[in-house]
Coordinates of C-alpha atoms and ligand atoms in Angstrom, one line a residue:
M26 CA -70.3 0.8 35.8
N27 CA -67.9 3.5 35.0
K28 CA -65.0 1.2 35.5
I29 CA -66.5 -1.3 33.0
I30 CA -66.9 1.4 30.4
S31 CA -63.4 2.6 30.9
K32 CA -62.1 -0.9 30.6
N33 CA -64.0 -1.5 27.4
K34 CA -62.7 1.8 26.0
K35 CA -59.1 0.8 26.7
L36 CA -59.7 -2.6 25.1
L37 CA -61.2 -0.9 22.0
I38 CA -58.1 1.4 21.7
V39 CA -55.7 -1.5 22.0
L40 CA -57.8 -3.5 19.5
G41 CA -57.9 -0.5 17.1
A42 CA -54.1 0.0 17.3
Y43 CA -53.5 -3.7 16.7
L44 CA -55.8 -3.8 13.6
T45 CA -54.1 -0.7 12.2
L46 CA -50.7 -2.3 12.7
C47 CA -51.9 -5.5 11.0
A48 CA -53.4 -3.5 8.1
S49 CA -50.1 -1.6 7.6
L50 CA -48.1 -4.8 7.6
V51 CA -50.5 -6.4 5.1
I52 CA -50.0 -3.4 2.8
L53 CA -46.2 -3.4 3.2
L54 CA -45.9 -7.2 2.9
R55 CA -48.4 -7.7 0.1
N56 CA -45.5 -7.8 -2.3
P57 CA -42.4 -7.9 0.0
S58 CA -40.1 -8.0 -3.0
D59 CA -40.8 -4.4 -3.8
S60 CA -43.2 -2.7 -1.3
L61 CA -41.2 -3.0 1.9
I62 CA -37.9 -2.5 0.2
Q63 CA -39.3 0.3 -1.8
V64 CA -40.5 2.1 1.3
L65 CA -37.1 1.8 2.9
F66 CA -35.3 2.7 -0.3
E67 CA -37.5 5.8 -0.8
A68 CA -36.7 6.9 2.8
T69 CA -33.0 6.7 2.2
V70 CA -32.4 7.5 -1.4
S71 CA -30.8 10.9 -1.8
Y72 CA -27.8 12.2 -3.6
N73 CA -26.2 15.2 -2.1
Q74 CA -22.5 15.3 -2.6
S75 CA -21.2 18.8 -2.8
L76 CA -18.2 20.8 -1.8
D77 CA -20.7 23.2 -0.2
Y78 CA -20.6 20.7 2.6
F79 CA -17.4 22.4 3.7
E80 CA -18.9 25.8 4.2
E81 CA -15.9 27.4 5.7
D82 CA -12.8 28.0 3.6
G83 CA -10.0 25.8 4.9
L84 CA -8.0 22.6 4.7
Y85 CA -10.1 19.4 5.2
I86 CA -8.9 15.8 5.4
L87 CA -10.9 12.7 4.7
T88 CA -9.5 9.2 5.2
T89 CA -11.2 7.2 2.5
G90 CA -8.9 4.2 2.9
T91 CA -7.2 3.4 6.2
G92 CA -6.3 -0.3 5.5
A93 CA -3.2 -1.9 4.0
P94 CA -2.6 -5.1 1.9
M95 CA -4.0 -7.5 4.5
P96 CA -7.8 -8.0 4.4
D97 CA -9.7 -5.8 6.8
K98 CA -13.5 -5.9 6.8
M99 CA -13.8 -2.3 7.9
R100 CA -11.1 -0.6 5.8
A101 CA -10.4 0.1 2.1
G102 CA -6.8 0.4 0.7
P103 CA -5.0 3.5 1.6
Q104 CA -6.3 6.9 0.4
T105 CA -6.4 10.4 1.9
I106 CA -8.5 13.1 0.3
V107 CA -7.5 16.7 1.0
V108 CA -10.0 19.5 0.3
A109 CA -8.0 22.8 0.1
G110 CA -10.4 25.6 -0.5
K111 CA -12.3 24.5 -3.6
Q112 CA -9.6 22.0 -4.8
V113 CA -9.9 18.3 -4.2
L114 CA -6.6 16.4 -4.0
A115 CA -6.4 12.6 -3.7
F116 CA -3.4 10.9 -2.2
D117 CA -3.0 7.3 -3.3
A118 CA -5.8 5.1 -4.7
G119 CA -6.0 1.9 -2.7
P120 CA -8.4 -0.9 -3.6
G121 CA -12.0 0.1 -2.6
S122 CA -11.1 3.7 -1.8
T123 CA -13.2 5.1 -4.6
L124 CA -16.3 3.4 -3.2
K125 CA -15.5 4.9 0.2
Q126 CA -15.2 8.3 -1.4
E127 CA -18.5 7.9 -3.1
L128 CA -20.0 7.4 0.4
S129 CA -18.4 10.7 1.5
P130 CA -19.5 14.3 1.0
V131 CA -16.9 14.8 -1.8
D132 CA -18.0 13.6 -5.2
V133 CA -15.4 11.5 -7.1
G134 CA -16.1 13.7 -10.2
A135 CA -14.7 16.7 -8.3
V136 CA -11.2 15.2 -7.8
D137 CA -8.7 17.7 -9.4
A138 CA -5.5 15.6 -9.1
L139 CA -4.1 12.4 -7.8
F140 CA -0.7 12.1 -6.0
V141 CA 0.8 8.6 -5.7
T142 CA 3.4 7.8 -3.0
H143 CA 4.8 4.6 -4.5
F144 CA 3.7 1.7 -6.6
H145 CA 2.9 -1.1 -4.1
S146 CA -0.5 -2.6 -5.1
D147 CA -2.3 -1.4 -2.0
H148 CA -1.6 2.2 -3.1
I149 CA -2.6 2.0 -6.7
G150 CA -5.1 -0.9 -7.0
G151 CA -8.0 1.6 -7.1
M152 CA -6.5 4.0 -9.7
G153 CA -8.5 2.6 -12.6
E154 CA -11.7 2.9 -10.7
L155 CA -10.9 6.4 -9.6
M156 CA -10.1 7.5 -13.2
L157 CA -13.3 5.8 -14.5
K158 CA -15.7 7.1 -11.8
R159 CA -14.3 10.6 -12.0
W160 CA -14.9 10.5 -15.8
G161 CA -18.4 9.1 -15.4
N162 CA -19.5 11.4 -12.5
G163 CA -18.0 14.6 -13.6
S164 CA -17.9 14.5 -17.4
P165 CA -14.5 16.2 -17.4
E166 CA -13.0 17.5 -20.7
Q167 CA -9.4 16.6 -19.4
P168 CA -8.0 13.4 -18.0
L169 CA -7.1 13.2 -14.3
P170 CA -3.7 14.8 -13.6
I171 CA -1.7 12.1 -11.7
Y172 CA 1.6 13.0 -10.0
G173 CA 4.2 10.5 -9.0
P174 CA 7.9 9.6 -9.0
A175 CA 9.6 7.8 -12.0
G176 CA 7.4 5.0 -13.1
I177 CA 4.0 6.8 -12.8
E178 CA 3.6 7.0 -16.6
A179 CA 3.9 3.2 -17.0
V180 CA 1.4 2.6 -14.2
V181 CA -1.2 5.2 -15.6
N182 CA -0.8 3.7 -19.2
G183 CA -1.3 0.2 -17.8
F184 CA -4.6 1.2 -16.1
E185 CA -5.7 3.0 -19.2
S186 CA -5.1 -0.1 -21.3
A187 CA -7.0 -2.3 -18.9
Y188 CA -10.0 0.0 -19.0
A189 CA -9.9 0.6 -22.8
F190 CA -12.8 -1.7 -23.6
D191 CA -14.9 -0.2 -20.8
K192 CA -14.1 3.3 -22.2
G193 CA -15.7 2.2 -25.5
Y194 CA -18.8 0.7 -23.8
R195 CA -19.4 3.8 -21.7
I196 CA -19.2 6.2 -24.7
A197 CA -21.4 3.9 -26.8
H198 CA -24.0 3.6 -24.0
H199 CA -24.2 7.1 -22.5
G200 CA -23.0 9.3 -25.4
E201 CA -20.1 11.7 -25.7
E202 CA -21.9 14.5 -23.8
V203 CA -22.0 12.4 -20.6
M204 CA -18.7 10.6 -21.2
P205 CA -16.4 13.0 -23.2
P206 CA -13.7 10.8 -24.8
M207 CA -11.0 13.4 -24.0
G208 CA -11.8 13.2 -20.3
F209 CA -11.0 9.5 -20.0
G210 CA -8.0 8.2 -18.0
G211 CA -5.1 10.2 -16.6
V212 CA -2.1 12.3 -17.5
A213 CA 1.1 11.3 -15.7
N214 CA 3.2 14.1 -14.3
T215 CA 6.6 12.6 -13.3
F216 CA 9.0 14.2 -10.9
D217 CA 12.5 13.2 -9.8
L218 CA 13.8 13.9 -6.3
G219 CA 17.1 12.0 -6.7
S220 CA 18.4 9.6 -4.1
D221 CA 19.0 12.0 -1.2
L222 CA 16.6 11.0 1.5
M223 CA 16.2 14.6 2.6
S224 CA 15.4 16.1 -0.8
S225 CA 12.0 17.6 -1.7
E226 CA 10.4 19.7 -4.4
T227 CA 7.2 21.7 -5.0
I228 CA 5.5 19.6 -7.6
Y229 CA 2.1 21.3 -7.7
K230 CA 1.0 24.9 -7.4
N231 CA -2.5 26.1 -8.1
G232 CA -3.6 29.4 -6.5
D233 CA -3.1 29.1 -2.8
V234 CA -2.5 25.4 -2.9
E235 CA 1.0 24.0 -2.9
V236 CA 2.1 20.4 -2.8
I237 CA 5.6 19.4 -1.9
A238 CA 6.9 15.9 -2.5
F239 CA 9.7 14.5 -0.3
N240 CA 11.7 11.3 -0.2
V241 CA 10.9 8.7 2.5
A242 CA 12.5 5.4 3.5
H243 CA 10.7 2.3 2.2
A244 CA 13.6 0.3 0.8
P245 CA 13.7 -1.9 -1.3
V246 CA 10.9 0.2 -2.7
F247 CA 12.5 3.2 -4.5
P248 CA 11.4 5.8 -5.3
A249 CA 8.9 6.3 -2.4
V250 CA 7.6 9.7 -1.3
G251 CA 5.5 11.6 1.1
Y252 CA 3.6 14.8 0.4
R253 CA 3.0 18.1 2.3
V254 CA 0.0 20.3 1.3
N255 CA 0.2 23.9 2.2
Y256 CA -3.0 26.0 1.9
K257 CA -3.0 29.6 3.2
S258 CA -1.9 29.3 6.9
R259 CA -2.7 25.5 7.1
S260 CA -0.7 22.4 6.2
A261 CA -1.1 18.7 6.2
V262 CA 1.5 15.9 5.7
I263 CA 0.8 12.4 4.2
T264 CA 3.7 10.0 4.9
G265 CA 3.0 7.3 2.4
D266 CA 4.8 4.1 3.5
T267 CA 8.1 4.7 5.4
K268 CA 10.1 3.7 8.3
Y269 CA 11.1 6.3 10.9
T270 CA 13.3 8.8 9.2
E271 CA 14.6 12.4 9.8
S272 CA 13.1 13.3 6.4
L273 CA 9.6 12.9 8.0
I274 CA 10.4 15.2 10.9
H275 CA 12.0 17.8 8.6
H276 CA 9.1 17.9 6.2
S277 CA 6.4 17.8 8.9
K278 CA 7.7 20.8 10.7
N279 CA 4.8 22.8 12.3
A280 CA 2.2 21.0 10.2
D281 CA -1.4 21.1 11.5
V282 CA -2.0 17.4 10.7
L283 CA 0.3 14.5 10.1
V284 CA -1.4 11.5 8.4
S285 CA 1.0 8.7 9.1
E286 CA 1.0 5.0 8.2
A287 CA 1.7 2.7 11.1
L288 CA 2.5 -1.0 11.8
N289 CA 2.2 -2.5 15.2
M290 CA 5.4 -4.4 15.6
K291 CA 4.1 -6.6 18.5
F292 CA 1.0 -7.6 16.6
S293 CA 2.9 -8.3 13.5
K294 CA 5.3 -10.6 15.3
M295 CA 2.3 -12.4 16.9
L296 CA 0.9 -12.9 13.4
A297 CA 4.3 -14.3 12.2
V298 CA 4.3 -16.8 15.0
A299 CA 0.6 -17.8 14.4
G300 CA 1.3 -18.3 10.7
E301 CA 4.3 -20.7 11.2
D302 CA 2.2 -23.8 11.1
T303 CA 0.2 -22.9 8.0
E304 CA 0.8 -23.7 4.4
T305 CA 0.8 -19.9 3.5
N306 CA 3.5 -17.3 3.3
I307 CA 1.9 -15.2 6.1
S308 CA 4.7 -15.9 8.6
A309 CA 7.4 -14.8 6.2
I310 CA 5.5 -11.7 5.0
A311 CA 4.5 -10.6 8.6
T312 CA 8.3 -10.8 9.4
D313 CA 9.6 -9.1 6.3
I314 CA 7.3 -6.1 6.6
L315 CA 8.7 -5.2 10.1
D316 CA 11.7 -3.4 8.5
Y317 CA 10.1 -0.9 6.2
H318 CA 7.2 0.6 8.2
I319 CA 6.9 3.0 11.1
S320 CA 5.3 2.1 14.4
P321 CA 2.5 4.2 16.0
K322 CA 4.9 5.1 18.8
E323 CA 7.5 6.3 16.3
A324 CA 4.9 8.3 14.4
A325 CA 4.0 10.0 17.6
V326 CA 7.7 10.8 18.1
V327 CA 7.8 12.4 14.6
A328 CA 4.7 14.4 15.4
R329 CA 6.2 15.6 18.7
E330 CA 9.6 16.4 17.2
A331 CA 8.1 18.3 14.3
D332 CA 5.6 20.3 16.5
V333 CA 2.6 18.8 14.6
Q334 CA -0.8 19.7 16.1
Q335 CA -2.6 16.5 15.3
L336 CA -1.6 12.9 14.3
V337 CA -3.8 10.7 12.3
I338 CA -2.9 7.0 12.1
T339 CA -3.8 5.2 8.9
H340 CA -2.6 2.2 6.8
I341 CA -3.3 0.0 9.9
L342 CA -1.1 -3.0 10.0
P343 CA -1.9 -5.8 10.8
P344 CA -5.7 -5.5 10.7
C345 CA -7.0 -5.0 14.3
P346 CA -10.3 -6.1 15.7
Q347 CA -12.8 -3.2 15.8
I348 CA -14.2 -2.3 19.2
Ligands
ZN18 ZN1 1.2 0.2 1.8
ZN19 ZN1 4.5 0.1 0.5

């Protein structure tokens, strides 16, 4: 008798749970276009980008673009963000990198300056978006300071021209308080390191933060530079695009972190062979790029020779399958 009661009880509990589940699904799916999505959206919507995320004073590095010109489902075009104390410095602005930054803890509106290594499209394609999003998110009174070698002014002016219509739309729609006209665009700060491959210069100094630009070897692209950021007792080096060169070792000496581009020579040659039978230029391009990039192994040699503490490989060429 007791067994029958216990069995019935279990059955009732299971039935009750089943009916509750059905009722929940009916409520959620009553209007699937908004109720289910709305529940999920409400559970995830939040906006909490703040420099307070980096509680301890220090030098932080975010890779917001680790790809290169070839399409890579997982990677945006090259960009490294360095947070030095309360200053946010962006290095290069590859296509899609601003969207990646918006997914990071560092708000685009907080970017204090942009440093450009050279003018290959994969390093500047996102510059317009960065200038616009910084303006929209941060309501700055001043345009974004942009540092780069000779040619940077033409590039900045070009992006400003391309975004001129959008500037007008944004001011008209959101008002001058949200989009102060003076804060639109960028201000180019040009430096000239000359042609000596070993030359360098401090091109930015603000409080405890110092940025040194140095020449790298990316011929026929000239000028092309790398950057070293010094903050209190910490330092980070961003190579830009370069083949192996003594300049890299010299300017990376005792750095805490070296963020180096890298091209896998073996994979690139495989790509060149695979592309031979196609109608595209992929074979020629995969062959040409072999002579002006550094390999991961060579980057490791630079790190070892310069007594660098940590090596970060970025600008992955060619795109590799994710595992
Ligand atoms: Zn590149
Ligand atoms: Zn390049």
